[in-house]
XYZ file of C-alpha atoms in Angstrom:
424
model
C -0.035 -0.100 0.013
C 3.034 2.244 0.332
C 3.095 2.770 -3.365
C -0.619 3.876 -3.475
C 0.083 6.316 -0.548
C 2.813 7.877 -2.397
C 0.646 8.218 -5.440
C -1.991 10.065 -3.357
C 0.745 12.358 -1.862
C 1.766 13.303 -5.380
C -1.933 13.870 -6.500
C -3.014 16.061 -3.629
C -0.037 18.395 -4.247
C -1.147 18.887 -7.823
C -3.581 21.478 -9.257
C -6.401 21.706 -8.630
C -5.850 20.069 -5.176
C -2.960 22.400 -4.418
C -5.289 25.376 -4.839
C -7.652 23.940 -2.283
C -8.359 25.694 1.143
C -6.981 22.830 3.113
C -3.683 23.140 4.976
C -0.915 20.519 4.995
C -2.191 19.513 8.432
C -5.674 18.829 6.886
C -4.245 16.849 4.043
C -2.185 14.766 6.499
C -5.363 14.182 8.641
C -7.393 13.011 5.583
C -4.563 10.846 4.424
C -4.719 9.229 7.808
C -8.407 8.676 7.458
C -7.743 7.114 3.931
C -5.367 4.663 5.642
C -7.736 3.909 8.507
C -10.692 3.296 6.187
C -8.531 0.995 3.993
C -7.606 -1.110 6.908
C -11.168 -1.112 8.154
C -12.284 -2.430 4.791
C -9.616 -4.939 4.394
C -10.475 -6.425 7.787
C -14.075 -6.705 6.833
C -13.413 -8.115 3.373
C -11.043 -10.841 4.893
C -9.262 -12.514 1.837
C -11.546 -11.125 -0.866
C -9.495 -9.498 -3.820
C -9.273 -5.911 -4.059
C -11.627 -4.303 -6.557
C -10.651 -1.312 -8.840
C -12.676 1.779 -9.340
C -12.313 4.872 -11.383
C -12.424 8.103 -9.322
C -13.698 11.452 -10.496
C -11.154 14.057 -11.450
C -12.162 17.554 -12.775
C -11.820 18.128 -16.580
C -12.299 21.445 -18.317
C -14.866 21.273 -21.110
C -18.392 21.878 -21.737
C -20.600 21.350 -18.661
C -24.280 21.627 -18.061
C -25.810 24.211 -15.777
C -26.388 21.514 -13.233
C -23.538 20.775 -10.952
C -22.148 17.337 -11.593
C -19.049 15.276 -11.095
C -16.641 14.798 -14.018
C -15.140 11.356 -14.558
C -11.351 11.013 -14.946
C -8.489 8.590 -14.851
C -7.488 8.607 -11.222
C -7.613 4.917 -9.882
C -7.886 3.610 -6.357
C -7.490 0.197 -4.980
C -10.445 -0.502 -2.704
C -14.035 0.545 -2.304
C -13.306 2.243 0.963
C -10.362 4.111 -0.654
C -12.770 5.341 -3.318
C -15.039 6.776 -0.657
C -12.193 8.247 1.322
C -10.302 9.486 -1.664
C -13.615 11.028 -2.905
C -13.270 13.589 -0.220
C -10.729 15.090 -2.585
C -13.046 15.405 -5.558
C -14.186 18.855 -6.729
C -17.550 20.118 -8.193
C -17.608 22.280 -11.226
C -20.134 25.198 -11.784
C -20.379 26.105 -15.390
C -16.754 25.457 -16.090
C -15.452 26.945 -12.802
C -13.947 24.950 -9.844
C -16.055 25.821 -6.862
C -15.678 23.541 -3.878
C -14.420 20.120 -2.841
C -16.828 17.111 -2.400
C -15.313 16.633 1.071
C -17.261 19.585 2.192
C -20.360 18.098 0.514
C -20.403 14.644 1.815
C -18.583 15.210 5.146
C -18.523 18.922 5.905
C -17.128 18.617 9.418
C -13.871 17.142 7.913
C -13.009 20.532 6.808
C -13.917 22.237 10.017
C -10.824 23.853 11.570
C -10.316 23.997 15.283
C -7.883 25.802 17.323
C -5.940 23.923 20.085
C -7.211 23.998 23.664
C -10.861 24.271 22.790
C -13.654 22.648 24.764
C -14.961 20.750 21.801
C -16.906 18.467 24.092
C -19.584 21.278 24.152
C -20.169 20.527 20.318
C -22.269 17.775 19.360
C -21.915 16.346 15.869
C -24.965 18.173 14.741
C -23.453 21.498 15.908
C -20.324 20.834 14.247
C -22.235 20.088 10.986
C -24.380 23.106 11.245
C -21.229 25.323 11.795
C -19.370 23.826 9.053
C -22.226 23.925 6.495
C -23.106 27.526 7.482
C -19.635 28.802 6.900
C -19.311 26.715 3.706
C -22.621 27.606 2.089
C -23.106 31.222 3.235
C -19.580 32.594 3.894
C -17.858 30.390 1.213
C -15.068 29.572 3.454
C -14.201 27.556 6.663
C -12.753 29.874 9.341
C -10.615 28.340 12.212
C -12.802 28.239 15.347
C -11.070 30.166 18.099
C -13.741 29.967 20.834
C -16.429 27.617 22.064
C -18.396 28.600 25.111
C -21.504 27.524 26.894
C -24.053 30.124 27.710
C -26.328 28.393 30.232
C -28.555 31.304 31.012
C -29.760 31.640 27.362
C -29.356 27.876 26.684
C -26.981 28.417 23.816
C -23.560 27.391 22.860
C -21.367 30.242 21.366
C -18.865 29.520 18.625
C -16.490 32.281 17.492
C -14.251 31.825 14.370
C -11.357 34.164 13.054
C -10.387 37.423 14.808
C -12.752 40.211 15.392
C -10.105 42.882 14.354
C -9.521 41.118 11.041
C -11.449 40.914 7.786
C -12.695 37.430 8.288
C -14.822 36.782 11.322
C -17.785 34.753 12.452
C -19.989 34.462 15.413
C -22.524 31.553 15.678
C -24.985 30.805 18.473
C -26.506 27.340 18.659
C -29.445 25.914 20.630
C -27.663 23.865 23.471
C -30.471 21.168 23.351
C -31.257 20.799 19.669
C -27.924 21.976 18.060
C -29.915 24.199 15.655
C -28.681 27.703 14.600
C -30.146 30.451 16.746
C -28.123 33.529 15.438
C -25.297 34.132 12.967
C -22.983 37.115 12.261
C -20.308 36.422 9.665
C -18.132 38.661 7.341
C -15.379 38.022 4.789
C -13.366 39.976 2.371
C -12.628 37.829 -0.823
C -10.400 38.000 -3.825
C -12.504 38.502 -6.933
C -11.111 35.175 -8.326
C -12.822 33.388 -5.224
C -16.249 34.788 -6.058
C -18.573 31.894 -7.245
C -19.231 31.702 -10.806
C -22.999 31.938 -10.379
C -22.324 35.654 -9.311
C -19.678 36.391 -11.931
C -21.589 35.206 -14.876
C -24.318 37.753 -14.127
C -22.142 40.707 -14.202
C -22.203 41.718 -17.800
C -26.030 41.468 -18.223
C -26.739 43.267 -14.964
C -24.484 46.210 -16.003
C -26.209 46.323 -19.340
C -29.482 46.390 -17.745
C -28.840 49.924 -16.294
C -27.016 51.254 -19.248
C -23.511 50.687 -17.893
C -20.508 49.379 -19.517
C -20.625 45.532 -19.485
C -16.838 45.169 -19.522
C -16.076 46.389 -16.072
C -13.926 43.983 -14.078
C -14.197 42.672 -10.550
C -11.974 44.611 -8.173
C -12.937 43.548 -4.635
C -15.661 41.423 -2.895
C -17.164 41.655 0.615
C -19.580 39.235 2.156
C -21.818 39.722 5.227
C -24.071 36.969 6.619
C -26.583 37.465 9.314
C -29.295 35.536 11.062
C -31.241 37.128 13.847
C -33.327 35.396 16.592
C -36.531 33.954 15.102
C -35.276 33.869 11.476
C -35.144 30.451 9.767
C -31.795 30.659 7.827
C -28.708 32.967 7.413
C -29.088 35.720 4.769
C -25.991 36.565 2.751
C -25.212 39.943 1.163
C -22.353 39.817 -1.469
C -20.895 43.153 -2.672
C -18.847 43.201 -5.762
C -16.869 46.460 -6.672
C -15.990 46.804 -10.244
C -13.601 48.973 -12.282
C -12.167 49.439 -15.803
C -8.678 48.954 -16.853
C -7.711 52.542 -16.359
C -9.267 52.626 -12.880
C -11.398 55.662 -13.560
C -14.718 53.682 -14.116
C -16.718 52.318 -11.262
C -19.539 49.951 -10.669
C -21.061 47.909 -7.780
C -23.454 45.016 -7.511
C -25.051 43.658 -4.354
C -26.699 40.171 -4.140
C -28.970 39.131 -1.331
C -28.464 35.324 -1.386
C -28.133 34.659 -5.232
C -30.436 37.472 -6.354
C -29.001 40.888 -7.390
C -30.798 43.604 -5.312
C -28.669 46.505 -6.173
C -26.742 47.546 -9.346
C -24.593 50.679 -9.788
C -22.369 51.644 -12.636
C -21.061 54.483 -14.926
C -23.438 55.175 -17.755
C -22.392 54.827 -21.324
C -22.343 58.151 -23.289
C -25.319 57.038 -25.451
C -27.250 56.329 -22.165
C -27.035 59.840 -20.742
C -30.112 61.929 -21.144
C -29.018 65.409 -22.669
C -31.998 67.014 -21.265
C -31.443 65.855 -17.764
C -27.749 66.817 -18.115
C -28.663 70.324 -19.181
C -31.180 70.631 -16.231
C -28.345 69.477 -13.899
C -25.849 72.061 -15.154
C -28.438 74.885 -14.682
C -29.109 73.499 -11.117
C -25.328 73.828 -10.323
C -25.244 77.349 -11.716
C -28.165 78.262 -9.581
C -26.325 76.898 -6.545
C -22.739 77.888 -7.134
C -23.008 80.700 -9.734
C -20.703 78.481 -11.980
C -21.850 78.023 -15.524
C -21.295 75.079 -17.980
C -19.147 73.020 -15.681
C -17.538 69.964 -17.320
C -19.188 66.599 -16.643
C -16.845 64.278 -14.744
C -19.129 61.307 -14.432
C -22.689 60.103 -15.038
C -23.773 57.035 -13.191
C -27.153 55.159 -12.343
C -27.905 52.940 -9.318
C -30.950 50.737 -9.151
C -31.780 49.434 -5.756
C -34.499 46.929 -5.603
C -34.311 46.682 -1.767
C -34.959 50.386 -1.186
C -37.143 50.747 -4.307
C -35.018 53.409 -5.856
C -33.596 54.275 -9.166
C -31.065 57.126 -9.198
C -29.217 58.840 -11.903
C -26.142 60.837 -10.721
C -24.124 63.681 -12.483
C -20.743 64.578 -11.003
C -19.227 67.912 -12.239
C -15.889 69.636 -12.006
C -15.050 71.372 -8.638
C -16.960 68.644 -6.736
C -20.641 69.582 -7.623
C -23.265 67.053 -8.111
C -26.852 66.302 -8.998
C -28.888 63.243 -8.124
C -32.293 62.515 -9.576
C -34.182 59.665 -7.810
C -37.312 57.842 -8.729
C -38.705 55.792 -5.837
C -41.708 54.563 -3.978
C -42.331 57.961 -2.398
C -42.243 59.718 -5.778
C -39.403 61.897 -7.400
C -36.448 63.142 -5.542
C -33.947 65.929 -6.543
C -30.657 66.716 -4.899
C -28.179 69.384 -5.960
C -24.974 69.845 -3.831
C -21.523 71.050 -3.251
C -19.302 68.127 -2.125
C -16.333 70.110 -1.264
C -15.070 69.674 2.313
C -14.262 72.803 4.256
C -12.109 72.140 7.351
C -12.900 73.767 10.541
C -10.015 74.227 13.133
C -11.252 73.873 16.748
C -8.956 74.189 19.942
C -11.404 72.110 22.070
C -14.853 70.815 22.567
C -16.200 74.189 23.854
C -15.389 75.683 20.376
C -16.946 72.798 18.656
C -20.315 73.185 20.670
C -20.132 76.890 20.014
C -19.881 76.235 16.376
C -22.826 73.909 16.409
C -24.873 76.528 18.407
C -24.066 79.140 15.779
C -25.339 76.681 13.070
C -28.604 75.967 14.941
C -29.362 79.486 15.896
C -28.723 81.032 12.449
C -31.400 83.564 11.535
C -34.115 82.416 9.330
C -34.222 85.538 7.337
C -30.504 84.966 6.330
C -31.265 81.333 5.380
C -34.372 82.308 3.269
C -32.313 85.035 1.601
C -29.778 82.442 0.436
C -32.004 79.560 -0.389
C -35.061 81.055 -1.913
C -33.439 82.384 -5.095
C -31.864 79.054 -5.769
C -35.113 77.182 -5.371
C -36.946 79.543 -7.554
C -34.395 79.137 -10.269
C -34.128 75.236 -10.161
C -37.814 74.313 -9.234
C -39.677 77.530 -10.285
C -41.261 77.548 -6.912
C -41.737 80.232 -4.078
C -40.882 79.285 -0.457
C -42.795 82.056 1.165
C -45.730 79.721 2.185
C -43.191 76.942 3.524
C -42.480 76.729 7.215
C -38.841 76.291 8.510
C -38.262 73.489 10.982
C -34.943 73.109 12.832
C -33.647 69.859 14.237
C -31.366 70.236 17.277
C -29.809 66.780 16.543
C -28.740 68.025 13.054
C -27.265 71.665 13.324
C -26.571 72.932 9.860
C -29.725 71.421 8.376
C -33.344 72.609 8.288
C -36.528 71.617 6.393
C -39.041 73.835 4.623
C -42.515 72.150 4.697
C -45.838 73.086 3.178
C -48.892 72.577 5.440
C -51.536 70.426 3.616
C -48.876 69.025 1.303
C -46.197 66.388 1.493
C -43.831 68.590 -0.431
C -40.530 69.130 1.495
C -37.203 70.839 1.007
C -34.232 69.831 3.062
C -31.395 72.370 3.165
C -27.861 71.999 4.393
C -25.870 75.175 5.093
C -22.655 76.623 6.402
C -22.199 78.974 9.330
C -22.378 82.048 7.063
C -25.601 80.990 5.518
C -24.250 79.719 2.245
C -26.185 76.614 0.970
C -24.370 73.339 0.611
C -27.100 71.172 -0.561
C -30.865 71.142 -1.330
C -32.976 68.054 -1.624
C -36.604 67.962 -2.642
C -38.623 64.927 -1.883
C -37.195 61.301 -1.173
C -35.612 62.436 2.046
């Protein structure tokens, strides 16, 4: 059997096995399991001759949309070796290697445990739930660093990774049933690690909002949560996109496998010239600067919030956003320049906020009314001003017997930073 063990050692160090998330220690342990299972089967078979079987091995080629195992030439000596060696098999998803079968048929084999943990608190069902939750929702097994009994709440607490790092998981299990109670997990992935079922959607999703379909993945973040009373963890996967020069941007957010938010730069032929002209006029009304160059036009479609927003960014950090949502139309024109304020202590900061809050209404009206009249062709005289002590530097103008509202942000001298109408 030494020869076969040597052959296995060679195989698991080749691609795609070398690309697996398993450490050398994991490989060693699985090889030990292979040897144990071989001996177990040999003992049960007695003097029966060994049977030969073909093991699956991934092969690149045309594959169906259903996940399936591909047959290949790797040969093992016994039935038990077939089963154990099968732990190294991989599944393909539309041509992309996605996960080892070991995590399908025996997920706890991939569970990573730090030394010194009181693993007696974890039943087999708990281990399986933890392993499959990280595998299916986070896309990776994190090393468990803490296991704790919470007798008052009747839970077992499992912590994986480090809270100060990008990969971290907290899982609460029912101490009696072993079922999941709550989950909080996060992970920052390389774009190459993102499952193909997401990547293959990118071009068509970008095209659906009029953006460039050739934007490339730049970074991926995944957040997973399950609150008390919920039935299963919900994952949110955020993919940032950019073009080759780095000046194009896009973003797609999936809840589970469904895209719920798509953002991207608009292609020139998708930019409404009428809306662009109105935006330039709004910037001129706010800043006094005419015909500013357009830096970027983008669109964001968010199904979760029920909003579809087109944004124009201009030279000198001025912007206009036009939003169509459940509450109707929203329009924002603003100055995104950051003006530093130097304060010696908290007393000066409090004094500044008090100055913002107590600014004279006549001064504000004198600044904002001409701008609103130029942009919206409306008169603010009938609108009542409301201040909010929690937001100094911001007021709202509301019209009684109407839902029409203007939100205004301003500086200490009364100059207007931003005006939003509707969709607050």
